[in-house]
Every structure is written in C-alpha cells, then in structure tokens.
Amino acid sequence: AQSVTQLDSHVSVSEGTPVLLRCNYSSSYSPSLFWYVQHPNKGLQLLLKYTSAATLVKGINGFEAEFKKSETSFHLTKPSAHMSDAAEYFCVVSGQAAGNKLTFGGGTRVLVKP
Amino acid sequence: DADVTQTPRNRITKTGKRIMLECSQTKGHDRMYWYRQDPGLGLRLIYYSFDVKDINKGEISDGYSVSRQAQAKFSLSLESAIPNQTALYFCATSDSHPGLAFFGQGTRLTVV
C-alpha cells in the first residue's frame, strides 16, 4: 500500500525567508510524486511533479522539490517566501501498484508573516 | 470562465435528504474524479470515470453515487445524507495521469 506523511501540519515563516515543507512517502514501486497548492476558497493547483526523470524538480512560483529515494522523501522548498505563498500544500504519491490512484498527505498550512 | 465548474459552491442540507453536486468541465478531458477533503486527511477519492461508459468506485464510495451524463459533466449524489458526509467536495479532470489534474473550486457541504 502507498502512503504519504507530511511531517508538519503548520509552518510559519517570515516574508523573504526560506520555506521547507517536508514529505515522506511509501510506495511499492517507483512512484510518481506531486505537490499541489490550495489557496483559500480555491481548488487545488499543481505546483510540480516527479515522474522518474531528474530528481530535482522545478515548479511554478519559484518552488522546487528533490526526490530522494534512499530517504523516501520529496521535500518542497522555496528560497524566499512571498505573502502570496500563504496556502495549504499537499504532497501526493501515485504508483502503478495502486492503479495510478492518488494518495494525498494530510496537508501543511503555510503562514507567511510580514 | 473556470475550466472546472462546480455547483453549488455551498450547501446546507438535512439528514436523510438526497442531494446532487454537479461538475462540468471545458478542458475536453475524458477522465473525471470526485474527491472529498476533510481536515488533516487530505483528499480521498470517491468515484472516478475514464469515459462516459466507464465509472469506478474509489476508496470511500459508500453512501455516494455518480452519473456521467456527458464527457463534460459528472455529478455526485448523496442518496440519504448523513452528518459525517459534511466535507469539502472537489471535482477534478485529467487528460492522462490522475496526478496531472485540474480541480474545481469545491463545494462545501454541511449536513445537519
């Protein structure tokens, strides 16, 4: 069975400082991994995806994530937080063993302080 | 106009009532999905459809049913609503892999 654990339910950062959102996954086979963002009263938007190509993946809005198989992690980072980054972020895993169905983490809510 | 439109956006209903949530998309995608979101649990798949004639149960389909009226329309019904179905419901579409999905803005359903 596949699973995702987002290690922090809430993260608070100051504007202009780095953001780190931690995600660990479990999957039987080589997984596909995604990060989605959900702004208040909005649907989810795909930030970036890893599908067995380069392990460092760049996404929209300056975010990037690194796939580390040995650590079963897919942490999301951004060098400098902006007020507009305040949102909830979901790490998602998908694997062929599960018919490519998605398993979502519980989410990390990011607060950006001015 | 949004690529994926859900109606209604908010709904309060009573226990035992039947309710339908509607989703329409302009992406031209064959694949459509219904998820529910509960705090701390992320999103969980209720039903999905790969085309008009193909409908499949997800991980939490009990108490729900769906109808794929056309490529662009996929509705979710609660036959007899109960309070633990209070949640935020999302419709999504994808062209291929379900991870490359476009989501609607959600329907907040409260069952009292």
mmCIF file of C-alpha atoms in Angstrom:
data_model
loop_
_atom_site.group_PDB
_atom_site.id
_atom_site.type_symbol
_atom_site.label_atom_id
_atom_site.label_comp_id
_atom_site.label_asym_id
_atom_site.label_seq_id
_atom_site.Cartn_x
_atom_site.Cartn_y
_atom_site.Cartn_z
ATOM 1 C CA ALA A 1 0.000 0.000 0.000
ATOM 2 C CA GLN A 2 1.151 3.521 -0.659
ATOM 3 C CA SER A 3 1.066 6.324 1.871
ATOM 4 C CA VAL A 4 2.219 9.891 2.374
ATOM 5 C CA THR A 5 3.199 11.672 5.558
ATOM 6 C CA GLN A 6 3.554 15.413 5.695
ATOM 7 C CA LEU A 7 5.655 15.986 8.764
ATOM 8 C CA ASP A 8 4.311 19.428 9.661
ATOM 9 C CA SER A 9 0.647 20.369 9.766
ATOM 10 C CA HIS A 10 1.530 24.066 10.081
ATOM 11 C CA VAL A 11 4.597 26.069 9.063
ATOM 12 C CA SER A 12 5.134 29.740 9.835
ATOM 13 C CA VAL A 13 7.787 31.773 8.009
ATOM 14 C CA SER A 14 8.663 35.416 7.602
ATOM 15 C CA GLU A 15 8.412 37.015 4.198
ATOM 16 C CA GLY A 16 11.725 36.749 2.385
ATOM 17 C CA THR A 17 12.953 33.711 4.324
ATOM 18 C CA PRO A 18 13.198 30.141 3.001
ATOM 19 C CA VAL A 19 10.294 27.722 3.094
ATOM 20 C CA LEU A 20 10.687 23.976 3.696
ATOM 21 C CA LEU A 21 7.717 21.605 3.611
ATOM 22 C CA ARG A 22 8.582 18.031 4.448
ATOM 23 C CA CYS A 23 7.050 14.951 2.852
ATOM 24 C CA ASN A 24 7.854 11.265 3.238
ATOM 25 C CA TYR A 25 6.206 8.584 1.158
ATOM 26 C CA SER A 26 5.818 4.848 0.973
ATOM 27 C CA SER A 27 5.236 3.059 -2.312
ATOM 28 C CA SER A 28 5.846 -0.452 -3.585
ATOM 29 C CA TYR A 29 7.267 0.584 -6.920
ATOM 30 C CA SER A 30 8.875 3.634 -8.410
ATOM 31 C CA PRO A 31 6.352 6.299 -7.575
ATOM 32 C CA SER A 32 5.206 9.460 -9.211
ATOM 33 C CA LEU A 33 5.102 12.337 -6.747
ATOM 34 C CA PHE A 34 3.332 15.670 -6.860
ATOM 35 C CA TRP A 35 2.919 18.818 -4.838
ATOM 36 C CA TYR A 36 -0.341 20.734 -5.003
ATOM 37 C CA VAL A 37 -1.231 24.113 -3.507
ATOM 38 C CA GLN A 38 -4.660 25.190 -2.301
ATOM 39 C CA HIS A 39 -5.268 28.874 -1.721
ATOM 40 C CA PRO A 40 -8.244 29.866 0.450
ATOM 41 C CA ASN A 41 -11.575 29.140 -1.221
ATOM 42 C CA LYS A 42 -9.835 27.803 -4.307
ATOM 43 C CA GLY A 43 -9.340 24.426 -5.868
ATOM 44 C CA LEU A 44 -6.006 22.628 -5.880
ATOM 45 C CA GLN A 45 -3.343 23.670 -8.346
ATOM 46 C CA LEU A 46 -0.430 21.508 -9.439
ATOM 47 C CA LEU A 47 2.912 23.008 -8.331
ATOM 48 C CA LEU A 48 5.270 20.377 -9.652
ATOM 49 C CA LYS A 49 5.650 16.686 -10.435
ATOM 50 C CA TYR A 50 8.302 13.991 -10.288
ATOM 51 C CA THR A 51 7.933 11.098 -12.715
ATOM 52 C CA SER A 52 11.341 9.314 -12.667
ATOM 53 C CA ALA A 53 13.297 11.877 -14.632
ATOM 54 C CA ALA A 54 15.552 14.446 -12.908
ATOM 55 C CA THR A 55 15.482 14.143 -9.125
ATOM 56 C CA LEU A 56 15.423 17.912 -8.635
ATOM 57 C CA VAL A 57 12.143 19.193 -9.957
ATOM 58 C CA LYS A 58 11.329 22.836 -10.545
ATOM 59 C CA GLY A 59 7.768 24.040 -10.366
ATOM 60 C CA ILE A 60 5.769 27.192 -10.633
ATOM 61 C CA ASN A 61 6.162 30.282 -8.441
ATOM 62 C CA GLY A 62 9.794 29.519 -7.568
ATOM 63 C CA PHE A 63 9.134 26.218 -5.793
ATOM 64 C CA GLU A 64 11.254 23.132 -6.237
ATOM 65 C CA ALA A 65 11.384 19.659 -4.750
ATOM 66 C CA GLU A 66 14.017 16.970 -4.553
ATOM 67 C CA PHE A 67 13.249 13.273 -4.832
ATOM 68 C CA LYS A 68 15.473 11.233 -2.508
ATOM 69 C CA LYS A 69 14.820 7.544 -2.928
ATOM 70 C CA SER A 70 17.143 6.488 -0.108
ATOM 71 C CA GLU A 71 15.236 8.695 2.315
ATOM 72 C CA THR A 72 11.806 8.152 0.680
ATOM 73 C CA SER A 73 11.357 11.913 0.793
ATOM 74 C CA PHE A 74 10.091 14.604 -1.546
ATOM 75 C CA HIS A 75 10.511 17.870 0.339
ATOM 76 C CA LEU A 76 9.288 21.147 -1.148
ATOM 77 C CA THR A 77 11.379 24.296 -0.866
ATOM 78 C CA LYS A 78 11.382 27.915 -1.895
ATOM 79 C CA PRO A 79 14.329 30.239 -1.259
ATOM 80 C CA SER A 80 12.296 33.305 -0.375
ATOM 81 C CA ALA A 81 8.692 33.278 0.815
ATOM 82 C CA HIS A 82 6.175 35.742 -0.504
ATOM 83 C CA MET A 83 2.913 36.752 1.132
ATOM 84 C CA SER A 84 1.051 35.082 -1.740
ATOM 85 C CA ASP A 85 2.563 31.718 -0.706
ATOM 86 C CA ALA A 86 0.218 31.559 2.274
ATOM 87 C CA ALA A 87 -1.868 28.486 1.465
ATOM 88 C CA GLU A 88 -2.216 24.784 2.175
ATOM 89 C CA TYR A 89 0.151 22.413 0.426
ATOM 90 C CA PHE A 90 -0.426 18.748 -0.323
ATOM 91 C CA CYS A 91 2.128 16.092 -1.135
ATOM 92 C CA VAL A 92 0.700 13.314 -3.316
ATOM 93 C CA VAL A 93 2.019 9.895 -4.320
ATOM 94 C CA SER A 94 0.885 7.676 -7.147
ATOM 95 C CA GLY A 95 2.140 4.253 -8.107
ATOM 96 C CA GLN A 96 1.386 1.596 -10.689
ATOM 97 C CA ALA A 97 0.716 -0.947 -7.959
ATOM 98 C CA ALA A 98 -2.262 1.173 -6.891
ATOM 99 C CA GLY A 99 -3.511 1.650 -10.424
ATOM 100 C CA ASN A 100 -2.012 5.135 -10.504
ATOM 101 C CA LYS A 101 -4.577 6.303 -7.953
ATOM 102 C CA LEU A 102 -3.521 9.262 -5.869
ATOM 103 C CA THR A 103 -2.833 9.176 -2.146
ATOM 104 C CA PHE A 104 -2.761 12.592 -0.507
ATOM 105 C CA GLY A 105 -0.874 13.689 2.551
ATOM 106 C CA GLY A 106 -2.781 15.477 5.290
ATOM 107 C CA GLY A 107 -1.599 18.892 4.157
ATOM 108 C CA THR A 108 0.686 21.617 5.514
ATOM 109 C CA ARG A 109 -0.752 25.045 6.118
ATOM 110 C CA VAL A 110 1.774 27.826 5.499
ATOM 111 C CA LEU A 111 1.527 31.163 7.237
ATOM 112 C CA VAL A 112 3.713 33.993 5.934
ATOM 113 C CA LYS A 113 4.403 36.832 8.328
ATOM 114 C CA PRO A 114 5.255 40.300 7.022
ATOM 115 C CA ASP B 1 -14.742 31.071 -17.049
ATOM 116 C CA ALA B 2 -13.204 28.345 -14.916
ATOM 117 C CA ASP B 3 -12.027 25.162 -16.618
ATOM 118 C CA VAL B 4 -13.802 23.041 -14.000
ATOM 119 C CA THR B 5 -17.018 24.408 -12.518
ATOM 120 C CA GLN B 6 -18.798 23.002 -9.508
ATOM 121 C CA THR B 7 -22.311 23.851 -8.404
ATOM 122 C CA PRO B 8 -23.413 24.671 -5.801
ATOM 123 C CA ARG B 9 -20.415 26.207 -4.026
ATOM 124 C CA ASN B 10 -22.041 25.906 -0.643
ATOM 125 C CA ARG B 11 -24.960 23.795 0.558
ATOM 126 C CA ILE B 12 -26.585 23.039 3.861
ATOM 127 C CA THR B 13 -28.930 20.080 3.909
ATOM 128 C CA LYS B 14 -30.752 17.976 6.464
ATOM 129 C CA THR B 15 -30.027 14.400 7.428
ATOM 130 C CA GLY B 16 -31.825 11.967 5.173
ATOM 131 C CA LYS B 17 -32.187 14.324 2.219
ATOM 132 C CA ARG B 18 -30.950 13.476 -1.259
ATOM 133 C CA ILE B 19 -28.528 15.952 -2.717
ATOM 134 C CA MET B 20 -26.680 16.251 -6.007
ATOM 135 C CA LEU B 21 -23.413 18.059 -6.631
ATOM 136 C CA GLU B 22 -22.654 18.938 -10.214
ATOM 137 C CA CYS B 23 -19.419 19.326 -12.108
ATOM 138 C CA SER B 24 -18.783 20.491 -15.642
ATOM 139 C CA GLN B 25 -15.505 20.976 -17.478
ATOM 140 C CA THR B 26 -14.299 22.723 -20.596
ATOM 141 C CA LYS B 27 -10.892 21.015 -20.743
ATOM 142 C CA GLY B 28 -12.079 18.301 -23.103
ATOM 143 C CA HIS B 29 -10.685 15.640 -20.776
ATOM 144 C CA ASP B 30 -12.082 12.126 -20.690
ATOM 145 C CA ARG B 31 -11.148 11.454 -17.060
ATOM 146 C CA MET B 32 -13.135 12.949 -14.201
ATOM 147 C CA TYR B 33 -12.925 12.428 -10.447
ATOM 148 C CA TRP B 34 -14.797 13.235 -7.241
ATOM 149 C CA TYR B 35 -12.828 13.716 -4.025
ATOM 150 C CA ARG B 36 -13.760 14.755 -0.520
ATOM 151 C CA GLN B 37 -11.486 16.763 1.713
ATOM 152 C CA ASP B 38 -11.540 16.516 5.489
ATOM 153 C CA PRO B 39 -9.189 18.478 7.755
ATOM 154 C CA GLY B 40 -5.924 16.631 8.328
ATOM 155 C CA LEU B 41 -6.826 13.823 5.932
ATOM 156 C CA GLY B 42 -6.025 15.377 2.599
ATOM 157 C CA LEU B 43 -8.284 14.381 -0.294
ATOM 158 C CA ARG B 44 -9.822 10.945 -0.698
ATOM 159 C CA LEU B 45 -11.203 9.531 -3.934
ATOM 160 C CA ILE B 46 -14.936 8.809 -4.016
ATOM 161 C CA TYR B 47 -15.551 7.860 -7.662
ATOM 162 C CA TYR B 48 -13.805 8.250 -10.972
ATOM 163 C CA SER B 49 -14.719 7.915 -14.611
ATOM 164 C CA PHE B 50 -12.404 7.371 -17.567
ATOM 165 C CA ASP B 51 -15.140 7.959 -20.114
ATOM 166 C CA VAL B 52 -18.918 8.174 -20.310
ATOM 167 C CA LYS B 53 -19.359 4.410 -20.103
ATOM 168 C CA ASP B 54 -16.677 3.743 -17.521
ATOM 169 C CA ILE B 55 -17.378 4.527 -13.858
ATOM 170 C CA ASN B 56 -15.387 3.165 -10.951
ATOM 171 C CA LYS B 57 -15.548 3.250 -7.181
ATOM 172 C CA GLY B 58 -12.814 4.956 -5.258
ATOM 173 C CA GLU B 59 -11.690 4.323 -1.713
ATOM 174 C CA ILE B 60 -14.743 5.832 0.018
ATOM 175 C CA SER B 61 -17.737 5.267 -2.286
ATOM 176 C CA ASP B 62 -20.243 4.007 0.314
ATOM 177 C CA GLY B 63 -23.194 6.378 0.594
ATOM 178 C CA TYR B 64 -22.435 8.058 -2.735
ATOM 179 C CA SER B 65 -23.380 7.516 -6.364
ATOM 180 C CA VAL B 66 -22.349 9.241 -9.568
ATOM 181 C CA SER B 67 -23.614 9.864 -13.065
ATOM 182 C CA ARG B 68 -21.538 10.749 -16.127
ATOM 183 C CA GLN B 69 -24.079 12.500 -18.305
ATOM 184 C CA ALA B 70 -21.595 13.548 -20.992
ATOM 185 C CA GLN B 71 -17.876 13.881 -21.440
ATOM 186 C CA ALA B 72 -18.076 17.287 -19.811
ATOM 187 C CA LYS B 73 -20.446 16.513 -16.937
ATOM 188 C CA PHE B 74 -20.023 14.346 -13.863
ATOM 189 C CA SER B 75 -22.410 14.588 -10.927
ATOM 190 C CA LEU B 76 -22.158 13.204 -7.410
ATOM 191 C CA SER B 77 -25.219 12.243 -5.388
ATOM 192 C CA LEU B 78 -25.731 11.555 -1.739
ATOM 193 C CA GLU B 79 -28.817 9.359 -1.629
ATOM 194 C CA SER B 80 -29.554 9.935 2.047
ATOM 195 C CA ALA B 81 -27.202 12.480 3.557
ATOM 196 C CA ILE B 82 -25.726 11.923 6.994
ATOM 197 C CA PRO B 83 -23.735 14.343 9.184
ATOM 198 C CA ASN B 84 -20.383 12.610 8.648
ATOM 199 C CA GLN B 85 -20.673 13.462 4.960
ATOM 200 C CA THR B 86 -20.101 17.073 5.927
ATOM 201 C CA ALA B 87 -16.957 17.951 3.981
ATOM 202 C CA LEU B 88 -15.458 19.904 1.121
ATOM 203 C CA TYR B 89 -16.012 18.119 -2.184
ATOM 204 C CA PHE B 90 -13.825 18.555 -5.240
ATOM 205 C CA CYS B 91 -14.308 17.566 -8.823
ATOM 206 C CA ALA B 92 -11.217 17.139 -10.979
ATOM 207 C CA THR B 93 -10.346 16.241 -14.545
ATOM 208 C CA SER B 94 -7.233 14.925 -16.228
ATOM 209 C CA ASP B 95 -6.114 14.089 -19.709
ATOM 210 C CA SER B 96 -3.933 11.160 -18.744
ATOM 211 C CA HIS B 97 -2.309 10.578 -15.388
ATOM 212 C CA PRO B 98 -4.614 11.455 -12.456
ATOM 213 C CA GLY B 99 -1.777 13.384 -10.838
ATOM 214 C CA LEU B 100 -1.895 15.932 -13.648
ATOM 215 C CA ALA B 101 -5.341 17.086 -12.662
ATOM 216 C CA PHE B 102 -7.320 20.290 -12.839
ATOM 217 C CA PHE B 103 -9.594 20.913 -9.870
ATOM 218 C CA GLY B 104 -12.807 22.805 -9.415
ATOM 219 C CA GLN B 105 -13.183 25.326 -6.626
ATOM 220 C CA GLY B 106 -15.001 22.908 -4.383
ATOM 221 C CA THR B 107 -18.444 22.507 -2.854
ATOM 222 C CA ARG B 108 -18.728 22.943 0.888
ATOM 223 C CA LEU B 109 -21.487 20.607 2.068
ATOM 224 C CA THR B 110 -22.913 20.678 5.569
ATOM 225 C CA VAL B 111 -25.337 18.000 6.700
ATOM 226 C CA VAL B 112 -27.289 18.921 9.824
#
